[in-house]
Short mmCIF file of C-alpha atoms in Angstrom, two decimals:
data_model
loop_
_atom_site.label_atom_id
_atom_site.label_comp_id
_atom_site.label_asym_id
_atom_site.label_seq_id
_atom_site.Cartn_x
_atom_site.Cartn_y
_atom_site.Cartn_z
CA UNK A 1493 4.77 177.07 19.85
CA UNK A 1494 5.92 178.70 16.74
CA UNK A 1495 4.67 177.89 13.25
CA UNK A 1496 6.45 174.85 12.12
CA UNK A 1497 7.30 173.34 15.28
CA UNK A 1498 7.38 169.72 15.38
CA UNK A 1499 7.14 168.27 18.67
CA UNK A 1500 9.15 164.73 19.60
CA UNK A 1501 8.18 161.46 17.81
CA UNK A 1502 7.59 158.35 19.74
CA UNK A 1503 10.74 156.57 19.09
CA UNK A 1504 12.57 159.97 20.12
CA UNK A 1505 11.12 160.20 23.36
CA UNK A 1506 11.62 156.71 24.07
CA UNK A 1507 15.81 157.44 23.16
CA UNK A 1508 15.42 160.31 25.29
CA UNK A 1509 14.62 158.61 28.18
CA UNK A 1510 17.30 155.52 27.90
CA UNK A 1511 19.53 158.44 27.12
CA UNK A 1512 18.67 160.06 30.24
CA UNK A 1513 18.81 157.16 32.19
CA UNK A 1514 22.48 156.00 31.27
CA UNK A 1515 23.90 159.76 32.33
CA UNK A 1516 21.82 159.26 35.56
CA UNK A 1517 24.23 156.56 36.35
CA UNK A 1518 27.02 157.01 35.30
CA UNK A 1519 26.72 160.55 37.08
CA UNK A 1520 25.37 158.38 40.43
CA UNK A 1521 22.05 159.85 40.86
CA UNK A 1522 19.83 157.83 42.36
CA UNK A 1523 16.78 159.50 43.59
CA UNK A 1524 13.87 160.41 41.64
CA UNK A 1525 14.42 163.95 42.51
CA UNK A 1526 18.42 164.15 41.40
CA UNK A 1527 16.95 162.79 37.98
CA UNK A 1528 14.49 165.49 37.64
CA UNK A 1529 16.48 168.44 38.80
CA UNK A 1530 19.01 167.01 36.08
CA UNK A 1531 16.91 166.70 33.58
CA UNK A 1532 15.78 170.42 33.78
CA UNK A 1533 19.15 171.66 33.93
CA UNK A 1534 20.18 170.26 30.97
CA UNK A 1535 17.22 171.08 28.97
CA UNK A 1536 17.40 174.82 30.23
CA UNK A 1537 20.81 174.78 29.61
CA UNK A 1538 20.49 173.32 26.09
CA UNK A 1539 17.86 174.76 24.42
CA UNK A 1540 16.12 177.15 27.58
CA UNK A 1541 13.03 175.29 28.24
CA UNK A 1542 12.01 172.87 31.02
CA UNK A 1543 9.07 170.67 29.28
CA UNK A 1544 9.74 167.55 26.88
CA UNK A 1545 6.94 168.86 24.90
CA UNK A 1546 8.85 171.66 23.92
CA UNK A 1547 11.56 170.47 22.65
CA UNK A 1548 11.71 170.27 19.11
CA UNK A 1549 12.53 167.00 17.29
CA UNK A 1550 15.65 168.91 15.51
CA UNK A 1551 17.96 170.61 16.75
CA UNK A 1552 16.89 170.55 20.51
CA UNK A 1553 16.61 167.06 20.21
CA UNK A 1554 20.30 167.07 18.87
CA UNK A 1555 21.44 169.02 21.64
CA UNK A 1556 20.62 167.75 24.56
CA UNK A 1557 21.37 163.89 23.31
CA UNK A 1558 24.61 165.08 22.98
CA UNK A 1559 25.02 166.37 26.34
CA UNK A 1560 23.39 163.27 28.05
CA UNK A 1561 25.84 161.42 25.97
CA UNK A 1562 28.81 162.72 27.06
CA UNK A 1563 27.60 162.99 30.42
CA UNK A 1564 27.11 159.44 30.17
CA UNK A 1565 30.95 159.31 29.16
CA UNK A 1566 29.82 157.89 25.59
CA UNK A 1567 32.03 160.18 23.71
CA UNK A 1568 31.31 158.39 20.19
CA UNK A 1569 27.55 158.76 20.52
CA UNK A 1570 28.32 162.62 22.06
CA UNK A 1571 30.01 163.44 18.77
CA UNK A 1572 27.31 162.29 16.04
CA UNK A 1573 24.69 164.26 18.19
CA UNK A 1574 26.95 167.12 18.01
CA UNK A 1575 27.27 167.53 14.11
CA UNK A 1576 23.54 166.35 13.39
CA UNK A 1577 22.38 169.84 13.73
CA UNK A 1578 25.24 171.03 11.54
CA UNK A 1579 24.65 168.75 9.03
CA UNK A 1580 21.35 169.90 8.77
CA UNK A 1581 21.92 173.61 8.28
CA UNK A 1582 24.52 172.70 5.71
CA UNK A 1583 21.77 170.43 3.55
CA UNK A 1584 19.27 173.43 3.92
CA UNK A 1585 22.03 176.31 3.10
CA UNK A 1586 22.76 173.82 -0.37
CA UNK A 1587 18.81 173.57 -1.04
CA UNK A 1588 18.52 177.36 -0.84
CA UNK A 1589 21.67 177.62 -2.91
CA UNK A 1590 20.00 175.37 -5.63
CA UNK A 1591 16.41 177.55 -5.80
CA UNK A 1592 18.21 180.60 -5.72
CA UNK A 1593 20.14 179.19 -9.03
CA UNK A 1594 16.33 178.38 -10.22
CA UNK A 1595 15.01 181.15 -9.72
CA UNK A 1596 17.99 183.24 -11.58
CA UNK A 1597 17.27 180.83 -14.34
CA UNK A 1598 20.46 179.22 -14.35
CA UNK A 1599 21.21 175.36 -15.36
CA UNK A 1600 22.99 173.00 -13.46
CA UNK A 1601 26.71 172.83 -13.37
CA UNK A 1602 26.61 176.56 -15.67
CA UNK A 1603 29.71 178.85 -14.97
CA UNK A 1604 27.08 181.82 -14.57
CA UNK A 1605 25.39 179.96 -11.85
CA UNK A 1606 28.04 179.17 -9.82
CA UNK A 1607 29.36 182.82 -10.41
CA UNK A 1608 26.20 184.25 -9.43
CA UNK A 1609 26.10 182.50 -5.61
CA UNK A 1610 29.65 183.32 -4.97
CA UNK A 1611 28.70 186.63 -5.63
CA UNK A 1612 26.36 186.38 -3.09
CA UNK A 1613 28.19 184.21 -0.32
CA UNK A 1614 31.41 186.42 -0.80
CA UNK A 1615 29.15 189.22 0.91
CA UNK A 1616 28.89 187.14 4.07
CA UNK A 1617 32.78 186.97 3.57
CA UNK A 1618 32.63 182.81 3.64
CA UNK A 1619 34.91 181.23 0.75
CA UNK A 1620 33.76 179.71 -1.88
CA UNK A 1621 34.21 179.90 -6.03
CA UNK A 1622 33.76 177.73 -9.12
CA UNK A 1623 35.50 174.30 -9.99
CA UNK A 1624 37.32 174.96 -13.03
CA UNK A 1625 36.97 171.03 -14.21
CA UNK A 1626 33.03 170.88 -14.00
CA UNK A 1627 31.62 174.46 -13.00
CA UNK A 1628 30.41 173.16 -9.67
CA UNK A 1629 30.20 176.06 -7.19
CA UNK A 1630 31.34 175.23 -3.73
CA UNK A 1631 31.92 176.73 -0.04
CA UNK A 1632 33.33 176.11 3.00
CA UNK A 1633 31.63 177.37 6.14
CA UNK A 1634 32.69 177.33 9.60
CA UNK A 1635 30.27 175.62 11.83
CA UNK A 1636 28.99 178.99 14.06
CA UNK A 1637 27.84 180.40 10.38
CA UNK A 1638 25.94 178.21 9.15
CA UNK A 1639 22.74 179.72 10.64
CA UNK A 1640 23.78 183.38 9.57
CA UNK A 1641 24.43 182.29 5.50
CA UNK A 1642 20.87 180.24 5.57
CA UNK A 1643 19.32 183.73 6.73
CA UNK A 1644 21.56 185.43 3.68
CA UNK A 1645 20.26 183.33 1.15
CA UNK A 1646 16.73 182.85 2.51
CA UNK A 1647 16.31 186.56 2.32
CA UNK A 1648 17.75 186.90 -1.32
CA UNK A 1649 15.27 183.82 -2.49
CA UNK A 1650 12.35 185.96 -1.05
CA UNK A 1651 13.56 188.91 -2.97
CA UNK A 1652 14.05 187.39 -6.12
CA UNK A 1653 10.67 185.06 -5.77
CA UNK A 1654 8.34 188.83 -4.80
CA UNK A 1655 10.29 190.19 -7.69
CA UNK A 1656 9.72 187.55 -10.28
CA UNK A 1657 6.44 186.39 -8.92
CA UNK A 1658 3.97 188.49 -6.26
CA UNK A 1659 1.80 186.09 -5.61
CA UNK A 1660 3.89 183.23 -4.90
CA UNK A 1661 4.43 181.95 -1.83
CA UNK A 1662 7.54 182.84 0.40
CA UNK A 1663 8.42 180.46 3.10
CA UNK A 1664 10.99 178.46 2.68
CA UNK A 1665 9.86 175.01 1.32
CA UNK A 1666 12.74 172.21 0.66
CA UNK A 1667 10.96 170.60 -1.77
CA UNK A 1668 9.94 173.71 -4.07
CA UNK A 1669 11.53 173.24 -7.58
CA UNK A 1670 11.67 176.91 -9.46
CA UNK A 1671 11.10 176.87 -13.21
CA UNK A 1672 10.89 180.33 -14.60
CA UNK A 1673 8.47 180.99 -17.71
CA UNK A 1674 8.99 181.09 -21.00
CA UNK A 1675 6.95 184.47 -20.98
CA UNK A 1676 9.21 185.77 -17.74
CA UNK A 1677 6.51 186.77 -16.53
CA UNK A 1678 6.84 184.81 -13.25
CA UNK A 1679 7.67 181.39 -11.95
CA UNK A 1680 6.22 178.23 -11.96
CA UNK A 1681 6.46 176.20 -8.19
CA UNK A 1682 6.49 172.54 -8.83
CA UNK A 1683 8.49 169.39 -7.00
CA UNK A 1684 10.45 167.45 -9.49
CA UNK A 1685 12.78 164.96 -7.97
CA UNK A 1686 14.92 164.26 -10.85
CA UNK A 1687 15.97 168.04 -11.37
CA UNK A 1688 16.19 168.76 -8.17
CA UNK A 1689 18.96 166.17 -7.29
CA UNK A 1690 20.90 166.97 -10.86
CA UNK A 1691 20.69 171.11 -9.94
CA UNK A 1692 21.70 169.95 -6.31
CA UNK A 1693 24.91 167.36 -7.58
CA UNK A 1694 26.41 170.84 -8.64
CA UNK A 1695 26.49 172.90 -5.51
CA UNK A 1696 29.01 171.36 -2.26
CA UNK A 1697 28.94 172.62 0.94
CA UNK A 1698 31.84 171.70 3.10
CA UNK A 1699 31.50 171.98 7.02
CA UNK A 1700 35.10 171.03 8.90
CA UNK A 1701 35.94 169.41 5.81
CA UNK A 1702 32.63 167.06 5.45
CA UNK A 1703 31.03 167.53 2.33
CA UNK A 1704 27.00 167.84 2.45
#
């Protein structure tokens, strides 16, 4: 398993079996082994593994709920699988968004912060600018993207965070809050919850027209 993996909870397997169950039959398979060779399929399918350990309790997860559900003909419950995953890219992409701001030592809401992402995000050629009535800085990214941008902006946070600091840690960590020195000699690495959701009430990122 790869570093960071985190395998099914308890209440997710449980889902994934009632799940499982209902697309069993409302798809008329009976036997124990129609269930099984179904269950493989849409796990290889899905996310290209065959063993509910390896699924991961993110976006795999997401994935193949989704398909049981609408194999199950519950189109409703289908959908909100569907954009979980998305949603969840979009909330990281607007985390990264907010450290990279940190790190560059801008404050919330500035017109200099929210100029120096677009400059950035207009390189991956997605839209985005400034609101003129608060200095918010905003994007809209189509769904099959989202992973691409996160890489973008993960890759500039490293750059800026080796530059500004050598020995600080670089993996991505949604809870890091950047504050730079006074000295500018490097950056401090702290988690403080109030800044953090001020910086982040400044940045919007819109997925088919849902704000996250």
């Amino acid at each position: 398993m790869s570093k960071g993996f985190l395998p099914l909870t308890a209440r997710q397997k449980a889902a994934f079996w009632e799940a499982h169950r209902a697309a069993c039959v409302n798809q008329e398979l009976s036997t124990r082994e129609e269930r099984e060779a179904y269950r493989k399929l849409v796990m290889r399918e899905e996310c290209g593994k065959l063993h509910l350990a390896q699924l991961s309790r993110t976006a795999d997860y997401d994935r193949v709920m989704a398909r049981f559900a609408k194999d199950a003909g519950d189109w409703q419950e289908a959908s909100r699988f569907a954009v979980a995953d998305e949603a969840r890219q979009a909330a990281l992409i607007r985390i990264c968004l907010a450290q990279v701001m940190q790190l560059k030592g801008c404050p919330a809401g500035s017109v200099a912060g929210a100029e120096y992402l677009a400059g950035i995000v207009e390189q991956a050629r997605i839209p985005c600018g400034r609101d003129v009535r608060d200095s918010s800085f905003w994007q809209d990214v189509a769904p099959g993207s989202l992973l691409a941008l996160f890489q973008i902006l993960d890759t500039h946070r490293r750059r800026m965070l080796r530059h500004l600091a050598s020995d600080a840690p670089l993996g991505f960590d949604a809870g890091a809050v950047y504050a730079l020195k006074e000295s500018g000699d490097g950056v401090v690495i702290k988690w403080e919850p109030g800044a953090y959701a001020e910086l982040n009430q400044s940045i919007h990122v819109n997925v088919k027209g849902g704000r996250i």
